[in-house]
Coordinates of C-alpha atoms and ligand atoms in Angstrom, one line a residue:
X64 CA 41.6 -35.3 74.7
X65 CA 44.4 -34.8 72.2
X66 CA 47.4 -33.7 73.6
X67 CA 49.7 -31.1 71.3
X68 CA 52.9 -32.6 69.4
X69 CA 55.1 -30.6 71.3
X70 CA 56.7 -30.9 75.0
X71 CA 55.7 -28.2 77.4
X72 CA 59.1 -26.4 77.6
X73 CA 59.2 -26.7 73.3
X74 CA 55.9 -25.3 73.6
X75 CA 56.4 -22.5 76.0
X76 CA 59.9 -21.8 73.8
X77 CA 57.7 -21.1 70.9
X78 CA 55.3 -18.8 73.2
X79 CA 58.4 -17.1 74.2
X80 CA 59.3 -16.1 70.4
X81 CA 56.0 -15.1 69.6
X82 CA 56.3 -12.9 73.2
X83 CA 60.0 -11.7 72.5
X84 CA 58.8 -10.3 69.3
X85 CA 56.5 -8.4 71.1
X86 CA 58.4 -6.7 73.9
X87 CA 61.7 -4.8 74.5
X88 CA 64.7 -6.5 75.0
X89 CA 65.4 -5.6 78.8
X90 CA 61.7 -6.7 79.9
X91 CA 61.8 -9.8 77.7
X92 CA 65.3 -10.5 79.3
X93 CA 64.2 -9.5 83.1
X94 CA 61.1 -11.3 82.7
X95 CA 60.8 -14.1 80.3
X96 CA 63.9 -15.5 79.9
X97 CA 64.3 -17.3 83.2
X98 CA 60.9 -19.1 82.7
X99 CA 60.6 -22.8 81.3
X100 CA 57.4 -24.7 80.4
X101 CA 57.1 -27.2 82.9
X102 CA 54.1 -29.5 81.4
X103 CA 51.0 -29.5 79.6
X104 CA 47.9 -31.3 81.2
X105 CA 44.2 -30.2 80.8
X106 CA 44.5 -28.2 78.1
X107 CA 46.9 -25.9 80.8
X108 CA 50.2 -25.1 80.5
X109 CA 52.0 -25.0 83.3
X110 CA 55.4 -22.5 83.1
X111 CA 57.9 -22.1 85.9
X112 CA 59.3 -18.6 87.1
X113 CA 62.0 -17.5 89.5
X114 CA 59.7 -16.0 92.6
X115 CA 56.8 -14.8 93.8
X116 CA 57.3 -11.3 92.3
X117 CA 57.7 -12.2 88.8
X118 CA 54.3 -14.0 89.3
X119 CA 53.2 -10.5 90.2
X120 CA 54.8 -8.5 87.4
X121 CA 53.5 -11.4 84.5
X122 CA 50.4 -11.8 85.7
X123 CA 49.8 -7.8 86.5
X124 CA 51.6 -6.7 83.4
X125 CA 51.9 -9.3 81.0
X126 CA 48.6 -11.4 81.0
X127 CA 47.8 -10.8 77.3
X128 CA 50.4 -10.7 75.7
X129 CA 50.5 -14.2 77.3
X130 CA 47.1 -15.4 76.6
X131 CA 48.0 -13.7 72.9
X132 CA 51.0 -16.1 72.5
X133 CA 49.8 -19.2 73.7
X134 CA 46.7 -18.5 71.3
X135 CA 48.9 -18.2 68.3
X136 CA 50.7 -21.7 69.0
X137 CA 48.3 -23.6 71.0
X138 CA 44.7 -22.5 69.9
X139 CA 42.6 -20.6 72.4
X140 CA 41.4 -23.4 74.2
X141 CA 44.9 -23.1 76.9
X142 CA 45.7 -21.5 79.6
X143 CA 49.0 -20.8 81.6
X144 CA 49.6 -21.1 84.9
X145 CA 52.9 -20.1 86.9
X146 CA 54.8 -22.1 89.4
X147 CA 57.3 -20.5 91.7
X148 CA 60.1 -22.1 91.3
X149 CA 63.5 -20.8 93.1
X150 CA 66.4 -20.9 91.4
X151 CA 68.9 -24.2 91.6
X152 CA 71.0 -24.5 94.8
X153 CA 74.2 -24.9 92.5
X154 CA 74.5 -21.2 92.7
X155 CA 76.8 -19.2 94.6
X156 CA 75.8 -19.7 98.4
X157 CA 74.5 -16.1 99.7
X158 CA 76.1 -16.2 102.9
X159 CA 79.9 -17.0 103.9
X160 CA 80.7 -20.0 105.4
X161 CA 81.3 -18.7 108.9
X162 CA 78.0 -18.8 110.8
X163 CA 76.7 -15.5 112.5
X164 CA 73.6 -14.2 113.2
X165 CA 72.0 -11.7 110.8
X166 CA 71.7 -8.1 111.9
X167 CA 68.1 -6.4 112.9
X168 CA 67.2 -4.5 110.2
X169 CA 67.7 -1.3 112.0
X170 CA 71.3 -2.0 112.2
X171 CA 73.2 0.9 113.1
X172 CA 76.3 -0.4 111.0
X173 CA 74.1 -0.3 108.1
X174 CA 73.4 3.3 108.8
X175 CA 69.4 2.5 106.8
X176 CA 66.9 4.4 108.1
X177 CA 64.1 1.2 109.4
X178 CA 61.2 3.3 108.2
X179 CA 62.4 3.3 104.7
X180 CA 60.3 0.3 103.6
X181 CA 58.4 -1.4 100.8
X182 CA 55.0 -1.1 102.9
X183 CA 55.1 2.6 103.2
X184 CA 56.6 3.3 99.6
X185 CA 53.0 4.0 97.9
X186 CA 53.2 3.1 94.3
X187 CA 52.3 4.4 91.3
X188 CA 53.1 4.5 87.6
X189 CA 56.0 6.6 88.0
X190 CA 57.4 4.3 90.7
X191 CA 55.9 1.0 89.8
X192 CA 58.8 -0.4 87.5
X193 CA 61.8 0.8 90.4
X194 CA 59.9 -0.6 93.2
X195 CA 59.3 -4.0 91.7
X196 CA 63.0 -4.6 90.5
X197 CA 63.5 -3.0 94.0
X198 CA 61.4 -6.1 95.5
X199 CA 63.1 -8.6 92.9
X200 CA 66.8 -7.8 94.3
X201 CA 65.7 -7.7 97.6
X202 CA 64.3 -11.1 97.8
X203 CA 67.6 -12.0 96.2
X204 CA 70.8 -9.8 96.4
X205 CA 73.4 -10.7 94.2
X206 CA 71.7 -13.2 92.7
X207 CA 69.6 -11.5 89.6
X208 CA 70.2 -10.3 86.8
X209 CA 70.0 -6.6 88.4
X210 CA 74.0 -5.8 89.2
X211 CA 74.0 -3.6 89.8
X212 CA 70.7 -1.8 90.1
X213 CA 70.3 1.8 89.5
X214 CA 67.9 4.2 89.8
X215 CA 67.7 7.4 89.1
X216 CA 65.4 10.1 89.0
X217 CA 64.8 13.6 90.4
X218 CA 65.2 15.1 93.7
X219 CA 62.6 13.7 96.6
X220 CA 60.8 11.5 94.3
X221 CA 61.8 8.5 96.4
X222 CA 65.5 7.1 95.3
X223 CA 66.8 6.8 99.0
X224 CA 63.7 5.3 100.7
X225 CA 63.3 2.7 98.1
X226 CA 67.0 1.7 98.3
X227 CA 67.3 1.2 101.9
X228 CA 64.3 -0.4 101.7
X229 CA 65.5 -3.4 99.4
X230 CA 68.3 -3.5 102.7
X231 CA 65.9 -3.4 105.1
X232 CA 64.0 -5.9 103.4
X233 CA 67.0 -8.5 102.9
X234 CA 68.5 -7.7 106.9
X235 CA 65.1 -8.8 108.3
X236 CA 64.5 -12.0 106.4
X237 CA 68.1 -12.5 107.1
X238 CA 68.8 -13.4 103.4
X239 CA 71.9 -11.1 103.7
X240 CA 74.0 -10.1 106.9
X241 CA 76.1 -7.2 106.0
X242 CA 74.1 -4.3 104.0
X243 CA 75.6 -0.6 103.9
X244 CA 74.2 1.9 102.8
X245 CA 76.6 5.3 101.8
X246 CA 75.9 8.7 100.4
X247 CA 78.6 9.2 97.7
X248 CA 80.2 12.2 99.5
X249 CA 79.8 9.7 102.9
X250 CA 82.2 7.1 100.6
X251 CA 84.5 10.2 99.5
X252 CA 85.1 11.3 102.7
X253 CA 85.9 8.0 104.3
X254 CA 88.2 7.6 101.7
X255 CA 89.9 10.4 102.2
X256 CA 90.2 10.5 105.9
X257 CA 91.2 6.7 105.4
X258 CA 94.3 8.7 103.3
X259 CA 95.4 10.8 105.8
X260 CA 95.0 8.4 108.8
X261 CA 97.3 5.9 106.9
X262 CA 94.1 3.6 106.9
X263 CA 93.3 3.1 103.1
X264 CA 93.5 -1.4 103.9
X265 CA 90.7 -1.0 106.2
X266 CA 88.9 1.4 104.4
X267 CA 88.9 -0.9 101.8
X268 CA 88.0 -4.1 103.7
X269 CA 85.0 -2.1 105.3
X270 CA 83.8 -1.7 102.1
X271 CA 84.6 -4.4 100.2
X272 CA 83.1 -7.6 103.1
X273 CA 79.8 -6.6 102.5
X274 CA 76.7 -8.6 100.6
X275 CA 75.0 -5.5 100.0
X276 CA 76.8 -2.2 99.0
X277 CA 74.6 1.2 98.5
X278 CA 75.8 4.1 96.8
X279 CA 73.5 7.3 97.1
X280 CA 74.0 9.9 94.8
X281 CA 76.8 8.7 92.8
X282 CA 76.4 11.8 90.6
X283 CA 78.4 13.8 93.4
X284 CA 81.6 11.2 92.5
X285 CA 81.8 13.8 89.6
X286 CA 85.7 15.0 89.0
X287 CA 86.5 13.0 92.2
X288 CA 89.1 11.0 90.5
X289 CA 91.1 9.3 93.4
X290 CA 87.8 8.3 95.2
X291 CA 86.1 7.1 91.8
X292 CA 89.4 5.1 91.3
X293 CA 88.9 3.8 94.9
X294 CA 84.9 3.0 94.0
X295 CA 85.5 1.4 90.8
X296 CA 87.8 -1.3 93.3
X297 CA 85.4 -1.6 95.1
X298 CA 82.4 -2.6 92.5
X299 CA 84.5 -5.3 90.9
X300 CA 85.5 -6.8 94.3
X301 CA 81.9 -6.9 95.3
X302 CA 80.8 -7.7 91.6
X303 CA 83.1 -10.6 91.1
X304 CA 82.1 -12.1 94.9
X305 CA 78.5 -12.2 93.5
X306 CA 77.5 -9.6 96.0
X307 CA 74.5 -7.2 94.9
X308 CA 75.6 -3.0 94.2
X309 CA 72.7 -0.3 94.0
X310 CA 73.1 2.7 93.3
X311 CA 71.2 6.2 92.7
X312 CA 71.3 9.4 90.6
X313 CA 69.9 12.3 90.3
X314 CA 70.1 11.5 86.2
X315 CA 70.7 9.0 83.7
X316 CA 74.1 7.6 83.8
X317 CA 74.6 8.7 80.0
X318 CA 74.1 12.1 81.3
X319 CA 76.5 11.8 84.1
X320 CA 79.7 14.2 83.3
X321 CA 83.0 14.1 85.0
X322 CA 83.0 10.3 86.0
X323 CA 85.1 8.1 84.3
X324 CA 83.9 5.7 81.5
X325 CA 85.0 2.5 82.9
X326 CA 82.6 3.7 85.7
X327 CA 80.0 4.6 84.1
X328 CA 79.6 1.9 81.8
X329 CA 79.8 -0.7 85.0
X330 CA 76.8 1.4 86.3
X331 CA 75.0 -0.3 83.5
X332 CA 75.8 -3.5 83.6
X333 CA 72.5 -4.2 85.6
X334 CA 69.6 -2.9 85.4
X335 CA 68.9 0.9 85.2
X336 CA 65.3 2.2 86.4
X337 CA 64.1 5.8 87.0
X338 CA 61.5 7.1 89.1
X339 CA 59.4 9.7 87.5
X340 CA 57.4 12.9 89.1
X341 CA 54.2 10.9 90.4
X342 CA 51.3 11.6 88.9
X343 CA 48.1 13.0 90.3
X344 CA 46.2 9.8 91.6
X345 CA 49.7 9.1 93.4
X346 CA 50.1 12.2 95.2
X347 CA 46.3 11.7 96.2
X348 CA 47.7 7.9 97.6
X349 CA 50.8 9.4 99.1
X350 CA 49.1 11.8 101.0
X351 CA 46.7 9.5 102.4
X352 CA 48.6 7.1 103.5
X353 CA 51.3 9.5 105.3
X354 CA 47.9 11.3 107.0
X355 CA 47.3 7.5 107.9
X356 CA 50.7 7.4 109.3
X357 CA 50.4 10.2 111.2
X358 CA 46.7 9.1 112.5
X359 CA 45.0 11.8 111.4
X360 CA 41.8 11.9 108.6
X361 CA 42.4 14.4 105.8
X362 CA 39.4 16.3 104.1
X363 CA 39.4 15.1 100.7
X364 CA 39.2 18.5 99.3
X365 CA 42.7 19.6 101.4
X366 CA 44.1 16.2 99.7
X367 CA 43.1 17.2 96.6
X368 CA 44.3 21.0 97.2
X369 CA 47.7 19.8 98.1
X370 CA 48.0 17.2 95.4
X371 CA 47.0 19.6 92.4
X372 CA 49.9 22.0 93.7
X373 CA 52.8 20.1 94.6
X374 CA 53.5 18.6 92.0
X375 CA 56.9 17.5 91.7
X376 CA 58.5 16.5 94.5
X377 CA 57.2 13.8 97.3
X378 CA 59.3 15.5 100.2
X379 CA 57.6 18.8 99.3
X380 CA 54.0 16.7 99.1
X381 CA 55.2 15.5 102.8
X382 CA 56.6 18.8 104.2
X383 CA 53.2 20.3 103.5
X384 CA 51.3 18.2 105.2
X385 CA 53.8 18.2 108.0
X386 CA 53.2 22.0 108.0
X387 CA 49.4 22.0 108.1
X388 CA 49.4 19.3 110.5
X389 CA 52.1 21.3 112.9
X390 CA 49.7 24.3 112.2
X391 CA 46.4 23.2 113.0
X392 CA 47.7 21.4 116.3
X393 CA 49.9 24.2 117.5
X394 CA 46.4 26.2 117.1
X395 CA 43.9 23.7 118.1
X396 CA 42.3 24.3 114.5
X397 CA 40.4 21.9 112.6
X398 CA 42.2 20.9 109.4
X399 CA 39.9 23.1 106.1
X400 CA 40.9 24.3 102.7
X401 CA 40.9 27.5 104.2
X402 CA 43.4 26.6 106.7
X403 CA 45.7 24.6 104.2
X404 CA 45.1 27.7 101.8
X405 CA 46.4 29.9 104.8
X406 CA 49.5 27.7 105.9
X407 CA 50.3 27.0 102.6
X408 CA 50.1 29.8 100.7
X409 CA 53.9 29.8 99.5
X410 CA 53.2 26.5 97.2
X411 CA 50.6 28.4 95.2
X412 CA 52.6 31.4 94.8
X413 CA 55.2 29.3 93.8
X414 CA 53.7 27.7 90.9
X415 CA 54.1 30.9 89.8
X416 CA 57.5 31.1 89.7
X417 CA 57.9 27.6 87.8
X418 CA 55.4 28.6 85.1
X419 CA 58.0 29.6 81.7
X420 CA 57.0 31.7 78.9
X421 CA 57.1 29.0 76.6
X422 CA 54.1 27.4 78.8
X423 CA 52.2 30.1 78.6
X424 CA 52.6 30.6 75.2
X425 CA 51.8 27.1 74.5
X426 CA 48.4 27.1 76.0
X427 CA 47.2 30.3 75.0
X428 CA 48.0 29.1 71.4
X429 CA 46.3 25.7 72.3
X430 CA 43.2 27.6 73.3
X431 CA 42.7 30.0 70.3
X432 CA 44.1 28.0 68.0
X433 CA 46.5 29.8 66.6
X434 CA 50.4 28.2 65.8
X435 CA 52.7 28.3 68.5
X436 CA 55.2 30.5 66.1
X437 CA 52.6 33.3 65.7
X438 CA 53.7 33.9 69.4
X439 CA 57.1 35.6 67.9
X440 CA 55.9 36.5 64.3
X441 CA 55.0 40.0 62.9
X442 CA 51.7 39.1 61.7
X443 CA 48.9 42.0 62.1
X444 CA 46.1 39.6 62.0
X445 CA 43.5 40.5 64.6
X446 CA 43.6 36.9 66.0
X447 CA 46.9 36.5 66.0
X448 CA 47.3 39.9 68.0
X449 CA 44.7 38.9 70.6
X450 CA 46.3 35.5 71.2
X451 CA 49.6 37.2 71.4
X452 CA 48.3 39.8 74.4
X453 CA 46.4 37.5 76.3
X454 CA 50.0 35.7 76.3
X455 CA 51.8 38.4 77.4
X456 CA 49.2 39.7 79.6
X457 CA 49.3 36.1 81.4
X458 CA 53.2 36.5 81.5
X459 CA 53.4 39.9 83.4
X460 CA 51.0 38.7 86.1
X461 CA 52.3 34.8 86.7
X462 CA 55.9 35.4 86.1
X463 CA 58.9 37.5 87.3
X464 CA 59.6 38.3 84.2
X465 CA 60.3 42.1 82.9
X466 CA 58.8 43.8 80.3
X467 CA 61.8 44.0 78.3
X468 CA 62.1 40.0 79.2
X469 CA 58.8 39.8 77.8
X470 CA 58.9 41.6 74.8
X471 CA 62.2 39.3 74.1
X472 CA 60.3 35.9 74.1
X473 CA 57.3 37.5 71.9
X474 CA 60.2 37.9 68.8
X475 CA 62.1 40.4 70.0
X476 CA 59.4 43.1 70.4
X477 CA 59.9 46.5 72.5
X478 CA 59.1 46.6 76.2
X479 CA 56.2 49.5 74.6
X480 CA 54.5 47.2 72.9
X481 CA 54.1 44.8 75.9
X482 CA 53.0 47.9 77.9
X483 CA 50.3 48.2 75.3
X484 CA 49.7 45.2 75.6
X485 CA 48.6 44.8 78.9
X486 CA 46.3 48.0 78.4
X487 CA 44.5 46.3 75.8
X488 CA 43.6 43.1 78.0
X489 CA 42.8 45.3 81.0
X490 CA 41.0 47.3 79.2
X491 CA 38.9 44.4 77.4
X492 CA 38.7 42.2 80.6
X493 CA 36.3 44.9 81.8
X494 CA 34.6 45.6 78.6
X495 CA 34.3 42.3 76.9
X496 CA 32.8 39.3 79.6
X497 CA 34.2 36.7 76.7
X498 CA 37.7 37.8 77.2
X499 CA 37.2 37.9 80.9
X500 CA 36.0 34.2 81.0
X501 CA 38.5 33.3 78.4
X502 CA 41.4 33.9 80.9
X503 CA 39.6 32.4 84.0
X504 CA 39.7 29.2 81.5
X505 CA 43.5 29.6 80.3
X506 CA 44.7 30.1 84.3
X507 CA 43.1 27.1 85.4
X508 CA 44.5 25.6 82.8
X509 CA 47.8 26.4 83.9
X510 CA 46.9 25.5 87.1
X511 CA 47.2 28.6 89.1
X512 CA 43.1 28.9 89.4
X513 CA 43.4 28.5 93.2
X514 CA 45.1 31.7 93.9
Ligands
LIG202 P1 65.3 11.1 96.8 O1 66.3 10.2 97.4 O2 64.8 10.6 95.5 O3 65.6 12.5 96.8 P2 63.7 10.3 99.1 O4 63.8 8.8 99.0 O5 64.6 11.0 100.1 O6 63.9 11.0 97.7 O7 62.2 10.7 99.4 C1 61.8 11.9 99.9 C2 60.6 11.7 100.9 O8 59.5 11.3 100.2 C3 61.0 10.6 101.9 O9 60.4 11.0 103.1 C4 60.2 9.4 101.4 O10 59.8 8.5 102.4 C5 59.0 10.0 100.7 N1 58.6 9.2 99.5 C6 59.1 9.2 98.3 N2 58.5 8.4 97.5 C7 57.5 7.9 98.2 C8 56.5 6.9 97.9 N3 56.3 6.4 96.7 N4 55.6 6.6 98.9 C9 55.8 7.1 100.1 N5 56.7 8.0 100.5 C10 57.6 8.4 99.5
LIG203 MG1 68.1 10.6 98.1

């Protein structure tokens, strides 16, 4: 069999230009850079990585693009293979030099919360990317390219449980000792109780002798200028000791006012993830797997009922079900999509408040065709007119919105001419079954057909 020219790691380097080409920057550096072509035999080549979890993310994510690159240099006749390799010992050693035993992972010095872990955080494309560079730092804190990490997202989509759960995860494999996890207004208010009490050295020390330092929240260090002074200490003790930061927002850190540069640009030294509002198949997951928690079987349709409302929040997803579960036991009622209708009524009646003008607007255009601008313009034309009424018909009845509100968003028009409107579509929703059917479509479009 001939064997190629080239070495295995010359090889792989020329896979990994064809592959750098081909992705961003960040993912090429988080994921490909650290690999090296380790040799060529059987027409396979054999490439080494960090750990176990890039294996996952490459092989899950990448596998293509791969099999693409080693095409274009090799032919299609190769394949790659991964071996885990750890990095070299000659790194910094994790742990001090003083022996002591690590901490259980519910550690109340740590203050983490032992059911925030990476078993019971479900994931899903909005989570997927967080939760694996969540994994990657806490099979090695300190020691990747992620410091610090942060991730940010919106409230209750799941920044604190997969934090502590990179702790967690590092305590009980006893690949760290000291983990601690803060809220920013936690850290603020230590510091300045550490002020008054004359204690700022210890304060200090507490914070700075750790392995792993959490920051919750850091948005709230906003015009907090002594305690951001105090925090940005802190970070380049911990950063310079090789010791791993995380943090979380409630933002991007670009969008972050009030907190000084210096700061914010150390927040992206590392690696910066967000966590997006899951998507349906996920609040499906999430819900069945806390209904597992709980031991109880959920009707697929009350899963699905649930799921289609709550949409943007996974502490709202939970508190629901906690509510129809508290509901139907405290009443010895079997669990329906009447009952969940019943208990949670307020989540449908909800949606209404969220819906905007402009969203209404938007699908009734969508749905008749008609350009979104006709919405505001003078235009007679019959179409146009129709289009316009449904919209502000749909307005009055799934908003809070006024009249003179209404006419406002519809270019300005009198709080008459929405009054008329609304005759007209009552008037043709008895008359005409084609308008009738027409607005059955455009609410369950907007997603308030359950009401
Ligand atoms: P945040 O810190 O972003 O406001 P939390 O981490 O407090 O959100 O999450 C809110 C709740 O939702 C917690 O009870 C958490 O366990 C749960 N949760 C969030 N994301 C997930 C997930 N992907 N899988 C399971 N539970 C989740
Ligand atoms: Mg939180």
């Amino acid at each position: 069999m001939l064997q190629p020219a080239l070495s295995a790691e010359q090889t792989w380097s020329k896979c990994l230009s064809v592959i750098k080409e081909n992705v961003a920057d960040q993912t090429y550096g988080t994921w490909f850079e650290h690999t090296k072509g380790d040799h060529i035999e059987d027409r396979t080549l054999t490439v080494r990585i960090p750990n176990n979890f890039a294996y996952d993310w490459l092989d899950g994510h990448y596998r293509d693009l791969v099999h693409e690159a080693v095409m274009q240099v090799l032919g299609d006749n190769y394949r790659v293979i991964y071996s885990i390799i750890p990095p070299p010992a000659d790194e910094p050693p994790k742990l001090d030099a003083k022996p002591a035993p690590p901490r259980p992972a519910n550690d109340p010095l740590s203050a983490l919360n032992p059911h925030y872990l990476f078993q019971n955080f479900v994931e899903g494309g909005s989570n997927q990317f967080a939760k694996a560079a969540s994994q990657a730092v806490g099979e090695a804190p300190g020691k990747t390219s992620f410091n610090p990490l942060l991730v940010y997202g919106g409230v209750g989509l799941g920044k604190t449980h997969l934090i502590q759960a990179i702790g967690n995860y590092s305590l009980e494999r006893a690949i760290v000792r000291r983990v601690l996890y803060v809220s920013s207004e936690r850290f603020t208010n230590d510091f300045i109780s550490a002020i008054q009490n004359n204690k700022t050295t210890e304060f200090s020390s507490n914070y700075r002798n750790v392995d792993v330092l959490m920051v919750d929240d850091v948005q709230f260090f906003t015009t907090k200028e002594r305690t951001q002074e105090e925090f940005f200490h802190t970070f380049n003790t911990l950063y310079q000791k090789g010791k791993q930061i995380i943090l979380t927002s409630d933002r991007p850190p670009k969008e972050i006012t009030g907190i000084e540069e210096r700061l914010l640009s150390r927040f992206q030294w590392g690696l910066v993830v967000d966590i997006q509002r899951p998507d349906l198949e996920t609040r499906i997951a999430i819900l069945q797997k806390k209904a597992e928690e709980n031991g109880i079987q959920l009707p697929g349709e009350v899963v699905q009922l649930i799921a289609h409302h709550v949409t943007n929040n996974i502490r709202e997803l939970e508190g629901c079900l906690i509510r129809l579960l508290a509901f139907a036991s405290v009443h010895k009622l079997d669990i329906s999509v009447a009952l969940a209708k019943h208990v949670l009524k307020d989540i449908f009646v909800h949606k209404h408040h969220n819906l905007t003008v402009e969203e209404i607007q938007q699908e009734v255009c969508a749905y008749y065709k008609v350009p979104n601008d006709m919405m505001r313009a003078k235009t007679r034309k019959k179409e146009v007119v129709l289009a316009r009424q449904i919209a502000m018909y749909l307005t009055k009845k799934l908003t809070k919105h006024s009249l003179k509100t209404i006419g406002l968003h519809f270019g300005g028009r009198d709080h008459t001419t929405v009054i008329h409107a609304l005759e007209s579509i009552e008037n043709l929703v008895i008359a005409d079954t084609q308008i009738k059917s027409d607005l059955e479509v455009l609410k369950s479009k907007l997603d308030v057909s359950a009401v």
